[in-house]
Amino acid sequence: GGDGAPRYKGLKKRMKHTFKAVVAALRAGLAPDPATAAAFIADSRLMTRYPGKGDAFYPAYDAEVDRFEQALAAGDLAAMTASAAALDRMKKECHSRHA
């Protein structure tokens, strides 16, 4: 209901920060901070439980988050970087349709 909206907004705001930190680390050729990356992954899982916010995009997004999580666990910078880029593309495409 209406009471869920501020929480969703707060979630998106937090994800924006954690994702930005992850991308900044990867651009610098560093592994992202594990706690920051874990927070982004947890928030991503939460986000895709909200109906009507881009449901059609959720399965692909969830799958990419899985790939990112595996790359993170493996310490594979190239895979993390590719995954982050894919997540960024999906986010932009989804947000352009679900403002």
C-alpha positions as a Python dict, from the first residue, in 0.01 Angstrom:
ca = {
    (1, 'G'): (0, 0, 0),
    (2, 'G'): (91, 368, 28),
    (3, 'D'): (299, 304, 339),
    (4, 'G'): (535, 85, 135),
    (5, 'A'): (630, 366, -103),
    (6, 'P'): (869, 561, 121),
    (7, 'R'): (1051, 241, 210),
    (8, 'Y'): (1087, 158, -160),
    (9, 'K'): (1216, 509, -226),
    (10, 'G'): (1464, 475, 61),
    (11, 'L'): (1572, 137, -72),
    (12, 'K'): (1636, 280, -419),
    (13, 'K'): (1832, 571, -272),
    (14, 'R'): (2049, 335, -67),
    (15, 'M'): (2107, 111, -368),
    (16, 'K'): (2216, 410, -572),
    (17, 'H'): (2487, 482, -313),
    (18, 'T'): (2607, 124, -269),
    (19, 'F'): (2608, 58, -644),
    (20, 'K'): (2801, 379, -708),
    (21, 'A'): (3063, 268, -452),
    (22, 'V'): (3086, -78, -612),
    (23, 'V'): (3131, 69, -962),
    (24, 'A'): (3388, 323, -839),
    (25, 'A'): (3598, 46, -685),
    (26, 'L'): (3578, -168, -999),
    (27, 'R'): (3675, 128, -1219),
    (28, 'A'): (3981, 173, -999),
    (29, 'G'): (4063, -195, -1051),
    (30, 'L'): (3977, -287, -695),
    (31, 'A'): (3737, -536, -542),
    (32, 'P'): (3441, -353, -389),
    (33, 'D'): (3408, -338, -13),
    (34, 'P'): (3248, -673, 83),
    (35, 'A'): (2994, -514, 320),
    (36, 'T'): (2892, -256, 58),
    (37, 'A'): (2859, -520, -213),
    (38, 'A'): (2662, -747, 22),
    (39, 'A'): (2427, -459, 107),
    (40, 'F'): (2369, -391, -263),
    (41, 'I'): (2296, -761, -327),
    (42, 'A'): (2055, -780, -30),
    (43, 'D'): (1877, -461, -140),
    (44, 'S'): (1853, -593, -497),
    (45, 'R'): (1678, -907, -371),
    (46, 'L'): (1441, -689, -173),
    (47, 'M'): (1370, -454, -462),
    (48, 'T'): (1257, -731, -694),
    (49, 'R'): (987, -830, -445),
    (50, 'Y'): (799, -505, -503),
    (51, 'P'): (516, -559, -754),
    (52, 'G'): (447, -306, -1026),
    (53, 'K'): (792, -151, -1027),
    (54, 'G'): (926, -325, -1335),
    (55, 'D'): (827, -688, -1282),
    (56, 'A'): (917, -784, -1639),
    (57, 'F'): (1279, -689, -1568),
    (58, 'Y'): (1309, -870, -1236),
    (59, 'P'): (1402, -1222, -1350),
    (60, 'A'): (1690, -1101, -1567),
    (61, 'Y'): (1800, -858, -1297),
    (62, 'D'): (1790, -1130, -1029),
    (63, 'A'): (1995, -1361, -1252),
    (64, 'E'): (2253, -1087, -1305),
    (65, 'V'): (2270, -1019, -932),
    (66, 'D'): (2339, -1393, -887),
    (67, 'R'): (2624, -1365, -1136),
    (68, 'F'): (2759, -1060, -958),
    (69, 'E'): (2742, -1242, -623),
    (70, 'Q'): (2931, -1540, -766),
    (71, 'A'): (3195, -1314, -920),
    (72, 'L'): (3230, -1134, -588),
    (73, 'A'): (3274, -1463, -402),
    (74, 'A'): (3534, -1572, -657),
    (75, 'G'): (3714, -1237, -642),
    (76, 'D'): (3680, -1218, -1019),
    (77, 'L'): (3716, -848, -1102),
    (78, 'A'): (3649, -888, -1475),
    (79, 'A'): (3326, -1079, -1410),
    (80, 'M'): (3217, -829, -1143),
    (81, 'T'): (3284, -541, -1380),
    (82, 'A'): (3086, -704, -1662),
    (83, 'S'): (2802, -781, -1423),
    (84, 'A'): (2793, -429, -1281),
    (85, 'A'): (2776, -289, -1635),
    (86, 'A'): (2488, -524, -1718),
    (87, 'L'): (2303, -425, -1400),
    (88, 'D'): (2354, -58, -1484),
    (89, 'R'): (2210, -109, -1833),
    (90, 'M'): (1907, -294, -1694),
    (91, 'K'): (1850, -27, -1433),
    (92, 'K'): (1853, 248, -1696),
    (93, 'E'): (1620, 56, -1926),
    (94, 'C'): (1380, -27, -1645),
    (95, 'H'): (1380, 325, -1502),
    (96, 'S'): (1311, 474, -1844),
    (97, 'R'): (987, 274, -1852),
    (98, 'H'): (900, 290, -1483),
    (99, 'A'): (982, 644, -1374),
}
